[in-house]
Short mmCIF file of C-alpha atoms in Angstrom, two decimals:
data_model
loop_
_atom_site.label_atom_id
_atom_site.label_comp_id
_atom_site.label_asym_id
_atom_site.label_seq_id
_atom_site.Cartn_x
_atom_site.Cartn_y
_atom_site.Cartn_z
CA MET A 18 21.39 -7.07 23.11
CA GLU A 19 20.54 -3.63 22.79
CA THR A 20 19.42 -3.42 19.85
CA ILE A 21 16.64 -5.54 20.81
CA ALA A 22 15.81 -3.67 23.67
CA ARG A 23 15.73 -0.34 22.51
CA ARG A 24 12.97 -1.99 19.87
CA GLU A 25 9.87 -0.73 21.62
CA TYR A 26 10.59 3.05 21.57
CA VAL A 27 11.07 2.58 18.03
CA SER A 28 8.33 4.80 15.96
CA ALA A 29 6.00 3.56 13.16
CA ALA A 30 7.55 6.45 10.58
CA VAL A 31 11.26 4.74 11.42
CA ILE A 32 10.09 1.39 10.91
CA ARG A 33 8.28 2.58 7.74
CA ARG A 34 11.46 4.04 6.79
CA LEU A 35 13.80 0.76 7.21
CA PRO A 36 12.45 -1.04 4.27
CA ARG A 37 13.47 1.94 1.81
CA TYR A 38 16.85 2.12 3.66
CA TYR A 39 17.29 -1.88 2.81
CA ARG A 40 16.52 -1.58 -0.68
CA PHE A 41 18.52 1.79 -1.13
CA LEU A 42 21.56 -0.09 0.19
CA GLY A 43 21.05 -2.93 -1.87
CA SER A 44 20.82 -0.47 -5.00
CA LEU A 45 24.24 0.42 -3.71
CA LEU A 46 25.84 -2.75 -2.98
CA ALA A 47 25.15 -4.04 -6.85
CA ARG A 48 26.58 -0.74 -8.35
CA GLY A 49 30.12 -1.71 -6.21
CA VAL A 50 29.49 0.42 -3.55
CA THR A 51 30.96 -0.33 -0.13
CA ARG A 52 31.01 3.16 2.07
CA ILE A 53 28.84 5.81 2.32
CA SER A 54 28.17 8.77 4.84
CA SER A 55 24.84 10.11 6.07
CA ARG A 56 25.24 13.23 4.24
CA GLU A 57 25.25 10.95 0.99
CA ILE A 58 22.32 8.56 1.83
CA ALA A 59 20.62 11.79 2.52
CA GLU A 60 20.94 13.43 -0.98
CA MET A 61 20.21 10.38 -2.68
CA MET A 62 17.15 9.45 -0.77
CA GLY A 63 16.06 12.86 -0.25
CA LEU A 64 15.84 12.77 3.27
CA THR A 65 18.13 15.18 6.06
CA ALA A 66 21.42 13.41 7.11
CA SER A 67 20.83 14.37 11.05
CA GLN A 68 16.71 12.24 10.23
CA ILE A 69 18.72 9.31 8.79
CA ARG A 70 21.43 9.27 12.20
CA GLN A 71 18.49 9.48 14.15
CA ASP A 72 17.09 6.72 12.54
CA LEU A 73 19.75 4.39 12.79
CA ASN A 74 20.50 5.31 16.32
CA CYS A 75 17.39 4.05 16.93
CA PHE A 76 19.04 0.77 16.44
CA GLY A 77 22.48 1.37 18.12
CA GLY A 78 23.64 3.10 15.31
CA PHE A 79 26.23 1.71 13.02
CA GLY A 80 28.75 4.85 11.80
CA GLN A 81 32.09 5.78 12.59
CA GLN A 82 32.63 9.52 13.09
CA GLY A 83 34.09 10.81 9.72
CA TYR A 84 34.35 7.44 8.33
CA GLY A 85 30.94 7.03 7.41
CA TYR A 86 28.81 3.37 7.12
CA ASN A 87 30.29 0.08 5.49
CA VAL A 88 27.42 -0.47 3.35
CA GLU A 89 27.08 -4.45 3.36
CA VAL A 90 27.45 -4.31 7.39
CA LEU A 91 24.46 -1.61 7.53
CA ARG A 92 22.28 -3.10 5.14
CA ALA A 93 22.83 -6.82 6.80
CA GLU A 94 21.96 -5.43 10.06
CA ILE A 95 18.67 -3.25 9.05
CA GLY A 96 17.52 -6.55 7.45
CA ARG A 97 18.24 -8.52 10.85
CA ILE A 98 16.22 -5.73 12.28
CA LEU A 99 13.19 -6.00 9.48
CA GLY A 100 13.36 -10.00 10.51
CA LEU A 101 14.34 -11.02 7.18
CA ASP A 102 16.69 -13.61 8.29
CA LYS A 103 14.12 -15.62 10.29
CA GLY A 104 12.50 -16.95 7.38
CA PHE A 105 8.77 -16.95 7.66
CA ARG A 106 6.19 -19.34 6.73
CA ALA A 107 3.62 -17.67 5.20
CA ILE A 108 0.32 -19.23 3.30
CA LEU A 109 -1.76 -17.39 0.70
CA VAL A 110 -5.36 -17.90 1.23
CA GLY A 111 -7.49 -17.10 -2.22
CA ALA A 112 -5.98 -17.87 -5.82
CA GLY A 113 -8.33 -15.53 -7.54
CA ASN A 114 -6.65 -12.37 -9.50
CA MET A 115 -5.06 -10.67 -6.78
CA GLY A 116 -3.73 -13.35 -4.82
CA LYS A 117 -2.18 -15.16 -7.75
CA ALA A 118 -0.59 -11.63 -9.16
CA ILE A 119 0.92 -11.54 -5.29
CA ALA A 120 2.02 -15.14 -5.66
CA ASN A 121 3.92 -14.52 -8.83
CA TYR A 122 4.80 -10.88 -8.54
CA VAL A 123 5.98 -10.56 -5.32
CA ASP A 124 9.45 -12.18 -4.28
CA PHE A 125 8.77 -13.92 -0.76
CA ALA A 126 12.08 -15.74 -0.84
CA ASN A 127 14.12 -12.22 -1.16
CA LYS A 128 12.02 -11.27 1.25
CA GLY A 129 12.48 -13.41 4.21
CA PHE A 130 9.07 -15.21 3.82
CA ASN A 131 8.72 -18.89 2.59
CA LEU A 132 5.87 -19.24 0.93
CA ILE A 133 4.71 -23.04 2.12
CA GLY A 134 0.99 -23.16 0.99
CA ILE A 135 -1.77 -21.52 -1.42
CA PHE A 136 -5.54 -21.76 -0.62
CA ASP A 137 -8.87 -21.46 -1.95
CA LYS A 138 -12.47 -22.46 -1.72
CA ASP A 139 -13.54 -22.88 -5.33
CA PRO A 140 -13.48 -26.56 -6.14
CA ALA A 141 -12.48 -25.40 -10.28
CA LYS A 142 -9.30 -23.72 -8.45
CA ILE A 143 -7.94 -26.45 -6.14
CA GLY A 144 -5.49 -28.79 -7.50
CA THR A 145 -4.96 -26.80 -10.34
CA ARG A 146 -0.65 -24.85 -9.86
CA VAL A 147 -0.16 -21.59 -9.10
CA ALA A 148 3.75 -20.07 -8.57
CA GLY A 149 4.69 -23.70 -8.37
CA HIS A 150 2.29 -24.89 -5.64
CA THR A 151 -0.79 -26.69 -5.96
CA ILE A 152 -3.69 -25.00 -4.83
CA ARG A 153 -5.45 -26.47 -1.49
CA SER A 154 -8.99 -26.40 -0.39
CA THR A 155 -9.14 -24.20 2.36
CA ASP A 156 -11.50 -27.08 4.17
CA GLU A 157 -7.97 -28.46 4.94
CA ILE A 158 -6.26 -25.11 6.09
CA THR A 159 -6.69 -25.84 9.97
CA GLU A 160 -4.50 -29.11 9.60
CA PHE A 161 -2.31 -27.77 7.59
CA CYS A 162 -1.77 -25.07 9.89
CA ARG A 163 -1.09 -27.87 12.81
CA ASP A 164 1.27 -29.59 10.42
CA TYR A 165 2.96 -26.49 9.28
CA LYS A 166 2.70 -23.66 11.71
CA PRO A 167 2.43 -20.83 9.26
CA ASP A 168 3.72 -17.47 10.80
CA VAL A 169 1.98 -15.18 8.57
CA ALA A 170 -1.35 -15.82 6.10
CA VAL A 171 -1.61 -13.19 2.91
CA LEU A 172 -5.21 -12.55 2.96
CA THR A 173 -6.80 -11.95 -0.84
CA ILE A 174 -9.85 -13.13 -0.43
CA PRO A 175 -13.68 -11.11 -0.07
CA ILE A 176 -14.39 -8.85 2.28
CA LYS A 177 -17.44 -11.25 3.18
CA ALA A 178 -15.39 -14.02 3.64
CA THR A 179 -12.76 -12.38 5.95
CA LYS A 180 -14.13 -12.36 9.37
CA THR A 181 -15.02 -16.07 9.48
CA MET A 182 -11.36 -17.32 7.69
CA LEU A 183 -9.78 -15.01 10.25
CA ASP A 184 -11.68 -17.16 13.18
CA THR A 185 -10.38 -20.00 11.26
CA LEU A 186 -6.94 -19.03 11.16
CA VAL A 187 -6.49 -17.37 14.57
CA ALA A 188 -7.58 -20.15 16.36
CA ALA A 189 -4.99 -22.34 14.53
CA GLY A 190 -2.73 -20.40 15.45
CA VAL A 191 -1.23 -17.74 12.86
CA THR A 192 -0.40 -14.47 14.27
CA GLY A 193 0.55 -12.51 11.45
CA TYR A 194 -1.54 -11.55 8.44
CA TRP A 195 -0.54 -9.00 4.78
CA ASN A 196 -3.97 -8.07 4.30
CA PHE A 197 -5.55 -6.77 0.81
CA THR A 198 -9.09 -7.01 2.27
CA HIS A 199 -10.68 -4.03 3.66
CA TYR A 200 -11.60 -5.63 6.89
CA ASP A 201 -10.35 -4.62 10.45
CA ILE A 202 -7.92 -7.12 11.63
CA LEU A 203 -6.76 -5.83 14.68
CA TYR A 204 -9.94 -4.13 16.06
CA ASP A 205 -11.41 -7.76 16.44
CA TYR A 206 -7.67 -9.19 16.98
CA PRO A 207 -5.23 -6.56 18.26
CA HIS A 208 -2.66 -9.06 19.14
CA CYS A 209 -2.00 -9.96 15.89
CA ALA A 210 0.96 -8.49 13.69
CA VAL A 211 -1.20 -6.58 10.72
CA GLU A 212 0.09 -4.82 7.64
CA SER A 213 -2.74 -3.70 5.74
CA VAL A 214 -2.65 -3.37 1.72
CA PHE A 215 -5.54 -0.92 0.89
CA LEU A 216 -5.54 -0.58 -2.89
CA GLU A 217 -8.76 0.97 -2.91
CA ASP A 218 -8.03 3.62 -0.46
CA SER A 219 -5.19 4.04 -2.14
CA MET A 220 -7.10 4.84 -5.68
CA MET A 221 -8.71 6.75 -3.89
CA THR A 222 -5.86 8.70 -2.42
CA LEU A 223 -4.70 9.48 -5.72
CA SER A 224 -8.09 10.57 -7.14
CA TYR A 225 -8.01 13.57 -4.31
CA LEU A 226 -4.29 14.15 -5.78
CA VAL A 227 -5.19 14.50 -9.22
CA ASN A 228 -7.85 16.52 -8.38
CA ASP A 229 -5.94 18.88 -5.94
CA ARG A 230 -2.99 19.13 -8.44
CA ARG A 231 -5.52 20.19 -11.53
CA GLN A 232 -7.02 23.04 -8.82
CA ASN A 233 -4.07 24.32 -8.01
CA SER A 234 -2.98 24.74 -11.54
CA GLU A 235 -6.43 26.07 -12.58
CA GLN A 236 -5.71 28.76 -9.99
CA GLU A 237 -1.93 29.83 -10.90
CA MET B 290 -15.80 27.91 -2.86
CA GLU B 291 -14.54 27.85 0.45
CA THR B 292 -13.69 24.04 0.69
CA ILE B 293 -11.40 24.31 -2.14
CA ALA B 294 -9.72 27.43 -1.00
CA ARG B 295 -9.09 25.58 2.49
CA ARG B 296 -7.95 22.59 0.63
CA GLU B 297 -4.29 23.40 0.66
CA TYR B 298 -3.63 23.36 4.52
CA VAL B 299 -5.00 19.79 4.53
CA SER B 300 -2.39 17.76 6.16
CA ALA B 301 -1.33 14.10 4.22
CA ALA B 302 -2.62 12.17 7.39
CA VAL B 303 -5.96 13.79 6.94
CA ILE B 304 -5.84 13.14 3.66
CA ARG B 305 -4.93 9.68 4.24
CA ARG B 306 -8.24 9.05 6.49
CA LEU B 307 -10.45 10.30 4.13
CA PRO B 308 -11.34 7.04 1.88
CA ARG B 309 -11.41 5.35 5.13
CA TYR B 310 -14.48 7.68 6.25
CA TYR B 311 -15.96 7.03 2.64
CA ARG B 312 -15.70 3.68 2.79
CA PHE B 313 -17.08 3.31 6.37
CA LEU B 314 -20.07 5.54 5.31
CA GLY B 315 -20.73 3.40 2.49
CA SER B 316 -21.18 0.55 4.91
CA LEU B 317 -23.76 3.05 7.13
CA LEU B 318 -25.71 3.59 3.92
CA ALA B 319 -25.93 0.19 3.09
CA ARG B 320 -27.39 -0.98 6.19
CA GLY B 321 -30.06 1.78 6.16
CA VAL B 322 -28.19 4.37 8.61
CA THR B 323 -29.35 7.79 7.61
CA ARG B 324 -27.78 9.93 10.59
CA ILE B 325 -24.84 9.65 12.87
CA SER B 326 -22.96 11.66 15.51
CA SER B 327 -18.96 12.04 15.64
CA ARG B 328 -18.84 10.27 18.74
CA GLU B 329 -20.46 6.76 17.48
CA ILE B 330 -18.30 7.35 14.13
CA ALA B 331 -15.22 7.48 16.43
CA GLU B 332 -16.24 4.35 18.49
CA MET B 333 -16.75 2.13 15.29
CA MET B 334 -13.93 3.25 13.69
CA GLY B 335 -11.55 3.57 16.49
CA LEU B 336 -10.76 6.95 16.55
CA THR B 337 -11.73 9.84 18.81
CA ALA B 338 -14.28 12.00 18.12
CA SER B 339 -12.63 15.22 18.32
CA GLN B 340 -10.39 13.95 15.77
CA ILE B 341 -13.46 13.25 13.59
CA ARG B 342 -14.83 16.61 14.17
CA GLN B 343 -11.28 17.99 13.24
CA ASP B 344 -10.68 15.88 10.01
CA LEU B 345 -14.13 17.00 8.36
CA ASN B 346 -14.23 20.93 9.84
CA CYS B 347 -10.86 21.04 7.42
CA PHE B 348 -13.16 20.86 4.58
CA GLY B 349 -15.69 23.35 6.29
CA GLY B 350 -17.53 20.97 8.08
CA PHE B 351 -20.91 18.82 7.55
CA GLY B 352 -22.52 18.50 11.45
CA GLN B 353 -24.89 20.32 12.97
CA GLN B 354 -24.57 20.18 16.86
CA GLY B 355 -27.05 17.61 18.81
CA TYR B 356 -27.81 16.39 15.20
CA GLY B 357 -25.15 14.48 13.95
CA TYR B 358 -24.33 14.22 10.50
CA ASN B 359 -26.55 13.07 7.41
CA VAL B 360 -24.23 10.03 6.13
CA GLU B 361 -25.38 10.14 2.70
CA VAL B 362 -25.06 13.81 2.49
CA LEU B 363 -21.08 13.43 4.40
CA ARG B 364 -20.24 10.25 1.94
CA ALA B 365 -21.21 12.28 -1.14
CA GLU B 366 -19.07 15.14 0.14
CA ILE B 367 -15.99 13.23 1.04
CA GLY B 368 -16.58 11.90 -2.33
CA ARG B 369 -16.51 15.59 -3.69
CA ILE B 370 -13.54 15.87 -2.16
CA LEU B 371 -11.87 13.20 -3.06
CA GLY B 372 -12.53 13.68 -6.51
CA LEU B 373 -14.49 10.67 -7.33
CA ASP B 374 -17.36 12.41 -9.25
CA LYS B 375 -14.43 13.54 -11.86
CA GLY B 376 -14.12 10.54 -13.74
CA PHE B 377 -10.18 10.95 -14.45
CA ARG B 378 -9.03 8.54 -17.24
CA ALA B 379 -6.88 6.23 -16.04
CA ILE B 380 -4.31 3.79 -18.71
CA LEU B 381 -2.70 0.82 -17.35
CA VAL B 382 0.63 0.30 -18.45
CA GLY B 383 2.46 -3.25 -18.23
CA ALA B 384 -0.35 -5.97 -18.37
CA GLY B 385 2.19 -8.83 -16.45
CA ASN B 386 0.35 -10.58 -13.42
CA MET B 387 0.28 -7.45 -11.59
CA GLY B 388 -1.35 -5.59 -14.09
CA LYS B 389 -4.12 -7.49 -14.91
CA ALA B 390 -4.57 -8.65 -11.08
CA ILE B 391 -5.22 -4.46 -10.71
CA ALA B 392 -7.37 -4.65 -13.89
CA ASN B 393 -9.83 -7.06 -12.80
CA TYR B 394 -9.26 -6.96 -9.08
CA VAL B 395 -9.86 -3.12 -8.98
CA ASP B 396 -13.30 -1.78 -9.12
CA PHE B 397 -11.76 1.45 -11.36
CA ALA B 398 -15.14 2.99 -11.84
CA ASN B 399 -16.87 2.94 -8.10
CA LYS B 400 -13.39 4.74 -7.31
CA GLY B 401 -13.70 7.73 -9.89
CA PHE B 402 -11.41 6.22 -12.57
CA ASN B 403 -12.59 5.43 -15.80
CA LEU B 404 -10.28 2.87 -17.29
CA ILE B 405 -9.54 3.79 -20.89
CA GLY B 406 -6.72 1.48 -22.13
CA ILE B 407 -4.01 -1.64 -20.88
CA PHE B 408 -0.40 -1.32 -22.65
CA ASP B 409 2.14 -3.79 -22.92
CA LYS B 410 5.37 -3.95 -25.18
CA ASP B 411 5.14 -7.95 -25.42
CA PRO B 412 3.92 -8.86 -28.96
CA ALA B 413 2.63 -12.29 -27.01
CA LYS B 414 0.64 -9.86 -25.11
CA ILE B 415 -0.76 -7.23 -27.86
CA GLY B 416 -4.26 -7.80 -28.96
CA THR B 417 -4.79 -10.50 -26.39
CA ARG B 418 -8.12 -9.33 -23.72
CA VAL B 419 -7.38 -8.39 -20.18
CA ALA B 420 -10.48 -6.96 -17.88
CA GLY B 421 -12.79 -6.43 -21.31
CA HIS B 422 -9.99 -4.49 -23.04
CA THR B 423 -7.68 -5.38 -25.68
CA ILE B 424 -3.94 -4.82 -24.97
CA ARG B 425 -2.27 -2.24 -27.18
CA SER B 426 1.82 -2.05 -27.69
CA THR B 427 3.44 0.41 -25.53
CA ASP B 428 5.03 2.11 -29.28
CA GLU B 429 1.36 3.64 -29.35
CA ILE B 430 1.19 5.28 -26.11
CA THR B 431 2.46 8.81 -27.48
CA GLU B 432 -0.57 9.06 -29.87
CA PHE B 433 -2.94 7.45 -27.61
CA CYS B 434 -2.26 9.95 -25.04
CA ARG B 435 -2.79 12.65 -27.74
CA ASP B 436 -6.21 11.45 -28.59
CA TYR B 437 -7.29 10.78 -25.58
CA LYS B 438 -6.08 12.64 -22.81
CA PRO B 439 -5.09 10.09 -19.68
CA ASP B 440 -5.22 11.96 -16.40
CA VAL B 441 -3.44 9.00 -14.88
CA ALA B 442 -0.90 6.04 -15.72
CA VAL B 443 -1.08 2.80 -13.21
CA LEU B 444 2.63 1.30 -13.24
CA THR B 445 2.93 -1.93 -13.29
CA ILE B 446 5.92 -2.59 -15.12
CA PRO B 447 9.61 -3.69 -14.34
CA ILE B 448 11.43 -0.68 -12.17
CA LYS B 449 14.45 -1.12 -14.98
CA ALA B 450 12.00 -0.29 -17.95
CA THR B 451 10.10 2.80 -15.46
CA LYS B 452 12.49 5.33 -16.05
CA THR B 453 12.13 5.55 -19.88
CA MET B 454 8.44 4.70 -19.82
CA LEU B 455 8.09 7.26 -17.58
CA ASP B 456 10.10 10.08 -20.03
CA THR B 457 7.34 9.12 -22.33
CA LEU B 458 4.25 9.37 -20.52
CA VAL B 459 5.47 12.98 -19.05
CA ALA B 460 6.36 14.00 -22.43
CA ALA B 461 2.84 13.19 -23.42
CA GLY B 462 1.01 15.38 -20.44
CA VAL B 463 0.62 12.66 -18.23
CA THR B 464 0.74 14.14 -14.85
CA GLY B 465 -1.17 11.50 -12.16
CA TYR B 466 0.93 8.08 -11.53
CA TRP B 467 -0.33 5.06 -9.39
CA ASN B 468 2.85 3.50 -9.04
CA PHE B 469 3.53 0.12 -8.18
CA THR B 470 6.99 -0.07 -9.28
CA HIS B 471 9.82 1.36 -6.77
CA TYR B 472 10.90 4.03 -8.70
CA ASP B 473 10.85 7.46 -7.20
CA ILE B 474 8.81 9.50 -9.42
CA LEU B 475 8.51 12.51 -7.58
CA TYR B 476 12.52 12.69 -7.25
CA ASP B 477 12.50 13.23 -11.12
CA TYR B 478 9.06 14.94 -11.38
CA PRO B 479 8.10 17.00 -8.47
CA HIS B 480 5.35 18.28 -10.03
CA CYS B 481 3.31 15.06 -10.75
CA ALA B 482 0.32 13.57 -8.37
CA VAL B 483 1.96 10.40 -7.50
CA GLU B 484 0.32 7.78 -5.10
CA SER B 485 2.61 4.52 -4.84
CA VAL B 486 2.03 1.01 -3.63
CA PHE B 487 5.40 -0.59 -2.47
CA LEU B 488 4.34 -4.01 -2.17
CA GLU B 489 8.33 -4.96 -0.99
CA ASP B 490 8.39 -2.41 1.68
CA SER B 491 5.09 -3.43 2.73
CA MET B 492 5.89 -7.19 3.17
CA MET B 493 9.14 -6.02 5.04
CA THR B 494 7.35 -4.15 7.26
CA LEU B 495 5.48 -7.20 7.95
CA SER B 496 8.51 -8.94 8.48
CA TYR B 497 9.60 -5.91 11.12
CA LEU B 498 5.89 -6.55 13.00
CA VAL B 499 5.94 -10.53 13.04
CA ASN B 500 9.88 -10.64 14.71
CA ASP B 501 9.09 -8.12 17.32
CA ARG B 502 5.72 -9.27 18.00
CA ARG B 503 7.67 -12.80 18.57
CA GLN B 504 10.20 -11.50 20.79
CA ASN B 505 8.32 -9.04 22.91
CA SER B 506 6.00 -12.11 23.49
CA GLU B 507 8.96 -14.25 24.37
CA GLN B 508 9.79 -11.78 26.63
CA GLU B 509 6.52 -12.05 28.59
#
């Protein structure tokens, strides 16, 4: 299929924008909008119309000149490109504050993931329930992976524990990681699919922006 | 000062790398490393030496040809550029799962922020304690901002509640936002300093990467 064949040339920046398009088109659908032009998308999203046409052309293009895009078809297609229809199996490792928040707060099912297990090494947590799951011991994780073949592990463990856990998970065949630790997974395992959320870096970036804004307004 | 005067030309990509340098230099210091060359930094961080020299030159440059960088001085200087020495005052709005996780999990104090208040509108939560703070009613937020002048609000509220809360906070003089909602703050308030963490977009990006990796390995 053309869409798949063209994929390797898609830039990281385009990939980053796809979830935004997907969300945006969902909000249009919820408001009953069925058809939209690239110019309208551009205005509402603060991008240029040509950027939007370029982005969507990366995947074969879905618009008809002069008619705009069918919102439902375009959204479904972007969802397919994102793999949201695949139902990837995810486990969550580390049921501390962050792990529990992710399990409770993130809508896995609506983002194409099926959360199938939560693990922790703390005996006080094992057996208790979080987000409808009974927390399992990390001692069982290899066996669990053999039986249920998760595609993705959400890592919400301390950075000190990450290297050992990662070695275990990679050996057990887990190749996708949603990484909340500050550990550089790709450095050790470049063949994995890794998406990292570095909250401390994000907070330092905010500090820079606040500081910068303040100095600029003082100079005005 | 030259460092400040040159700042407006610093690209977003360089700003994004500064927290990584800061963390990396901190881990060197913890291991007793006092001096390092740009080549060594490059190798350990998976960047090129010339990129590192260019990045650090944006802020005036701190290295001496042939001697490398003094780790402690360079880290302190990057921390200063990031504004980590400013002790910005932060409030957290929305003490649900995510808000509680952020309050408990993120090391505000070590990232230049002083968390001074947590707010929620749920009467069942008001008065209970999270991360050493008693949760206050959002009804008090305007008065609190007048008295304590927070620099930053961490928004961990539902997207439906965001517009109203944002109007209240901006009117109360809060101009920095760590945004966990999917609301586009800069669209309404372009003068604010906004750093967003879009967890659902991040998860969809992971779905893309896992899907892409799988299709590539099937083609091999």
